[in-house]
Amino acid sequence: MNPVATPFFFYLLAATMIIGGVLVITRKNAVHSAMALITTLLAQAGLYLMLYAPFVAGVQIILYVGGIMVLFLFVIMLISIERNMKERQFNHQWLIGIVAAAALGGLFITVYTKGKSLFPDRGNLSYAEGDNTQRVAALLFDRHTGMYMFPFEIASLLLLVAIIGAVVMAKKRI
């Protein structure tokens, strides 16, 4: 049984993500860019829910939208942006950006058109909805298969060091 509204919500969330991503890179105000990034991350969490990954969607909302983006907003407001607002928004690297975007678009079109031959059909995959969170927990915390806990902690430590560095740099300007 296929849900009726699934394509509609997929395209709605995908369009929200694309519009939010474009707004992130085109807004002159850094706070407005951060708010557009929050919208993009929330739409991505909606896509995770559509893929029957409630744990990943919850982590996306709590960790990225709730935690990291709030820290980004605090750092943006802490660092003096008046000097950055006076600088030119875009520099002279438009040609490189257009070439990179065209190459990425060509790659997407190639994978979309030749995807069946690039990735062979593996049959109908079924995902157990209730098993997802237990498998992630086993990968993180199990003694024998828990190989992702250390990289997870290293990533959080790097984020903490970056935020402390931004605060120290902002204090020197005050």
mmCIF file of C-alpha atoms in Angstrom:
data_model
loop_
_atom_site.group_PDB
_atom_site.id
_atom_site.type_symbol
_atom_site.label_atom_id
_atom_site.label_comp_id
_atom_site.label_asym_id
_atom_site.label_seq_id
_atom_site.Cartn_x
_atom_site.Cartn_y
_atom_site.Cartn_z
ATOM 1 C CA MET A 1 0.000 0.000 0.000
ATOM 2 C CA ASN A 2 1.577 3.268 -1.122
ATOM 3 C CA PRO A 3 0.683 6.495 0.657
ATOM 4 C CA VAL A 4 -1.127 8.969 -1.568
ATOM 5 C CA ALA A 5 0.468 12.232 -0.427
ATOM 6 C CA THR A 6 4.081 11.018 -0.314
ATOM 7 C CA PRO A 7 5.189 12.554 -3.661
ATOM 8 C CA PHE A 8 3.500 15.845 -2.787
ATOM 9 C CA PHE A 9 5.255 16.151 0.562
ATOM 10 C CA PHE A 10 8.568 15.006 -0.907
ATOM 11 C CA TYR A 11 8.473 17.710 -3.576
ATOM 12 C CA LEU A 12 7.266 20.288 -1.049
ATOM 13 C CA LEU A 13 10.125 19.511 1.356
ATOM 14 C CA ALA A 14 12.658 19.304 -1.488
ATOM 15 C CA ALA A 15 11.549 22.697 -2.832
ATOM 16 C CA THR A 16 11.763 24.139 0.692
ATOM 17 C CA MET A 17 15.314 22.801 1.003
ATOM 18 C CA ILE A 18 16.377 24.210 -2.374
ATOM 19 C CA ILE A 19 14.845 27.626 -1.723
ATOM 20 C CA GLY A 20 16.352 27.685 1.780
ATOM 21 C CA GLY A 21 19.777 26.725 0.396
ATOM 22 C CA VAL A 22 19.627 29.503 -2.199
ATOM 23 C CA LEU A 23 18.604 31.984 0.495
ATOM 24 C CA VAL A 24 21.525 30.882 2.684
ATOM 25 C CA ILE A 25 24.074 31.906 0.068
ATOM 26 C CA THR A 26 22.320 35.010 -1.284
ATOM 27 C CA ARG A 27 21.263 36.896 1.867
ATOM 28 C CA LYS A 28 23.417 39.857 2.821
ATOM 29 C CA ASN A 29 22.552 39.611 6.515
ATOM 30 C CA ALA A 30 24.243 36.690 8.268
ATOM 31 C CA VAL A 31 21.342 36.248 10.701
ATOM 32 C CA HIS A 32 18.903 35.916 7.795
ATOM 33 C CA SER A 33 21.207 33.310 6.244
ATOM 34 C CA ALA A 34 21.251 31.362 9.501
ATOM 35 C CA MET A 35 17.452 31.453 9.684
ATOM 36 C CA ALA A 36 17.239 30.154 6.099
ATOM 37 C CA LEU A 37 19.649 27.367 7.069
ATOM 38 C CA ILE A 38 17.367 26.455 9.978
ATOM 39 C CA THR A 39 14.466 26.185 7.516
ATOM 40 C CA THR A 40 16.567 23.968 5.257
ATOM 41 C CA LEU A 41 17.571 21.701 8.144
ATOM 42 C CA LEU A 42 13.957 21.366 9.294
ATOM 43 C CA ALA A 43 12.885 20.361 5.775
ATOM 44 C CA GLN A 44 15.689 17.804 5.736
ATOM 45 C CA ALA A 45 14.384 16.385 9.016
ATOM 46 C CA GLY A 46 10.991 16.041 7.341
ATOM 47 C CA LEU A 47 12.606 14.023 4.557
ATOM 48 C CA TYR A 48 14.241 11.781 7.157
ATOM 49 C CA LEU A 49 10.815 11.158 8.658
ATOM 50 C CA MET A 50 9.520 10.196 5.219
ATOM 51 C CA LEU A 51 12.378 7.657 4.991
ATOM 52 C CA TYR A 52 11.229 6.031 8.267
ATOM 53 C CA ALA A 53 14.250 7.278 10.187
ATOM 54 C CA PRO A 54 12.709 8.990 13.225
ATOM 55 C CA PHE A 55 15.926 8.842 15.236
ATOM 56 C CA VAL A 56 17.911 10.652 12.553
ATOM 57 C CA ALA A 57 15.117 13.225 12.173
ATOM 58 C CA GLY A 58 15.058 13.821 15.921
ATOM 59 C CA VAL A 59 18.830 14.188 16.061
ATOM 60 C CA GLN A 60 18.651 16.567 13.089
ATOM 61 C CA ILE A 61 16.150 18.793 14.874
ATOM 62 C CA ILE A 62 17.607 18.640 18.378
ATOM 63 C CA LEU A 63 21.302 18.717 17.540
ATOM 64 C CA TYR A 64 21.584 20.805 14.400
ATOM 65 C CA VAL A 65 18.545 23.087 14.499
ATOM 66 C CA GLY A 66 18.270 23.359 18.253
ATOM 67 C CA GLY A 67 21.910 23.322 19.279
ATOM 68 C CA ILE A 68 24.399 24.167 16.600
ATOM 69 C CA MET A 69 22.309 26.797 14.820
ATOM 70 C CA VAL A 70 21.616 28.575 18.101
ATOM 71 C CA LEU A 71 25.361 28.597 18.748
ATOM 72 C CA PHE A 72 25.954 29.913 15.223
ATOM 73 C CA LEU A 73 23.479 32.711 15.870
ATOM 74 C CA PHE A 74 25.187 33.582 19.156
ATOM 75 C CA VAL A 75 28.598 33.636 17.474
ATOM 76 C CA ILE A 76 27.260 35.732 14.580
ATOM 77 C CA MET A 77 25.782 38.227 17.020
ATOM 78 C CA LEU A 78 28.891 38.197 19.195
ATOM 79 C CA ILE A 79 31.343 38.923 16.395
ATOM 80 C CA SER A 80 31.166 42.420 14.994
ATOM 81 C CA ILE A 81 29.394 42.203 11.641
ATOM 82 C CA GLU A 82 29.383 45.900 10.795
ATOM 83 C CA ARG A 83 32.740 45.571 9.073
ATOM 84 C CA ASN A 84 31.573 42.531 7.134
ATOM 85 C CA MET A 85 28.380 44.301 6.055
ATOM 86 C CA LYS A 86 30.453 47.062 4.459
ATOM 87 C CA GLU A 87 32.428 44.592 2.370
ATOM 88 C CA ARG A 88 31.149 43.547 -1.040
ATOM 89 C CA GLN A 89 28.735 40.649 -0.907
ATOM 90 C CA PHE A 90 30.114 38.846 -3.931
ATOM 91 C CA ASN A 91 33.651 38.791 -5.239
ATOM 92 C CA HIS A 92 35.008 38.112 -8.709
ATOM 93 C CA GLN A 93 34.781 34.322 -8.627
ATOM 94 C CA TRP A 94 31.474 34.049 -10.462
ATOM 95 C CA LEU A 95 32.967 32.147 -13.388
ATOM 96 C CA ILE A 96 34.412 29.416 -11.163
ATOM 97 C CA GLY A 97 31.107 29.142 -9.277
ATOM 98 C CA ILE A 98 29.078 28.832 -12.488
ATOM 99 C CA VAL A 99 31.428 26.164 -13.877
ATOM 100 C CA ALA A 100 31.281 24.192 -10.609
ATOM 101 C CA ALA A 101 27.473 24.460 -10.479
ATOM 102 C CA ALA A 102 27.180 23.325 -14.105
ATOM 103 C CA ALA A 103 29.491 20.360 -13.454
ATOM 104 C CA LEU A 104 27.481 19.348 -10.393
ATOM 105 C CA GLY A 105 24.218 19.747 -12.313
ATOM 106 C CA GLY A 106 25.621 17.600 -15.142
ATOM 107 C CA LEU A 107 26.585 14.942 -12.612
ATOM 108 C CA PHE A 108 23.089 14.962 -11.136
ATOM 109 C CA ILE A 109 21.494 14.660 -14.579
ATOM 110 C CA THR A 110 23.844 11.808 -15.523
ATOM 111 C CA VAL A 111 23.077 9.869 -12.357
ATOM 112 C CA TYR A 112 19.353 10.502 -12.823
ATOM 113 C CA THR A 113 19.271 9.329 -16.439
ATOM 114 C CA LYS A 114 21.716 6.414 -16.120
ATOM 115 C CA GLY A 115 20.978 5.522 -12.514
ATOM 116 C CA LYS A 116 19.482 2.132 -13.294
ATOM 117 C CA SER A 117 22.667 0.944 -15.000
ATOM 118 C CA LEU A 118 24.991 2.561 -12.465
ATOM 119 C CA PHE A 119 23.202 1.103 -9.458
ATOM 120 C CA PRO A 120 21.754 -2.357 -10.090
ATOM 121 C CA ASP A 121 18.332 -3.183 -8.709
ATOM 122 C CA ARG A 122 18.547 -4.890 -5.364
ATOM 123 C CA GLY A 123 14.913 -5.906 -5.187
ATOM 124 C CA ASN A 124 12.287 -4.506 -2.905
ATOM 125 C CA LEU A 125 13.886 -3.375 0.308
ATOM 126 C CA SER A 126 11.712 -3.216 3.367
ATOM 127 C CA TYR A 127 12.640 -1.140 6.334
ATOM 128 C CA ALA A 128 11.458 -1.999 9.782
ATOM 129 C CA GLU A 129 10.388 1.227 11.414
ATOM 130 C CA GLY A 130 10.797 0.111 15.010
ATOM 131 C CA ASP A 131 14.276 -1.325 14.524
ATOM 132 C CA ASN A 132 16.010 1.859 13.400
ATOM 133 C CA THR A 133 16.771 3.449 16.762
ATOM 134 C CA GLN A 134 18.021 0.200 18.282
ATOM 135 C CA ARG A 135 20.468 -0.331 15.416
ATOM 136 C CA VAL A 136 21.852 3.201 15.716
ATOM 137 C CA ALA A 137 22.255 2.743 19.465
ATOM 138 C CA ALA A 138 24.090 -0.537 18.905
ATOM 139 C CA LEU A 139 26.474 1.131 16.452
ATOM 140 C CA LEU A 140 27.187 3.948 18.895
ATOM 141 C CA PHE A 141 27.335 2.237 22.258
ATOM 142 C CA ASP A 142 27.782 -1.526 21.811
ATOM 143 C CA ARG A 143 31.099 -2.799 23.057
ATOM 144 C CA HIS A 144 31.790 -5.010 20.029
ATOM 145 C CA THR A 145 30.282 -2.985 17.161
ATOM 146 C CA GLY A 146 30.389 0.496 18.706
ATOM 147 C CA MET A 147 32.889 2.040 16.334
ATOM 148 C CA TYR A 148 31.255 5.451 15.880
ATOM 149 C CA MET A 149 31.378 6.821 19.415
ATOM 150 C CA PHE A 150 34.953 8.120 19.227
ATOM 151 C CA PRO A 151 34.517 10.056 15.926
ATOM 152 C CA PHE A 152 31.248 11.465 17.281
ATOM 153 C CA GLU A 153 33.009 12.791 20.382
ATOM 154 C CA ILE A 154 35.906 14.194 18.308
ATOM 155 C CA ALA A 155 33.443 16.111 16.101
ATOM 156 C CA SER A 156 31.743 17.623 19.152
ATOM 157 C CA LEU A 157 35.133 18.595 20.585
ATOM 158 C CA LEU A 158 36.107 20.326 17.323
ATOM 159 C CA LEU A 159 32.850 22.306 17.346
ATOM 160 C CA LEU A 160 33.491 23.356 20.937
ATOM 161 C CA VAL A 161 37.044 24.513 20.124
ATOM 162 C CA ALA A 162 35.780 26.500 17.111
ATOM 163 C CA ILE A 163 33.171 28.303 19.190
ATOM 164 C CA ILE A 164 35.653 29.079 21.976
ATOM 165 C CA GLY A 165 38.058 30.436 19.346
ATOM 166 C CA ALA A 166 35.342 32.683 17.913
ATOM 167 C CA VAL A 167 34.511 34.012 21.362
ATOM 168 C CA VAL A 168 38.198 34.718 22.115
ATOM 169 C CA MET A 169 38.590 36.523 18.784
ATOM 170 C CA ALA A 170 35.478 38.596 19.444
ATOM 171 C CA LYS A 171 36.726 39.532 22.932
ATOM 172 C CA LYS A 172 39.973 40.886 21.442
ATOM 173 C CA ARG A 173 37.990 43.264 19.213
ATOM 174 C CA ILE A 174 35.903 44.662 22.091
#
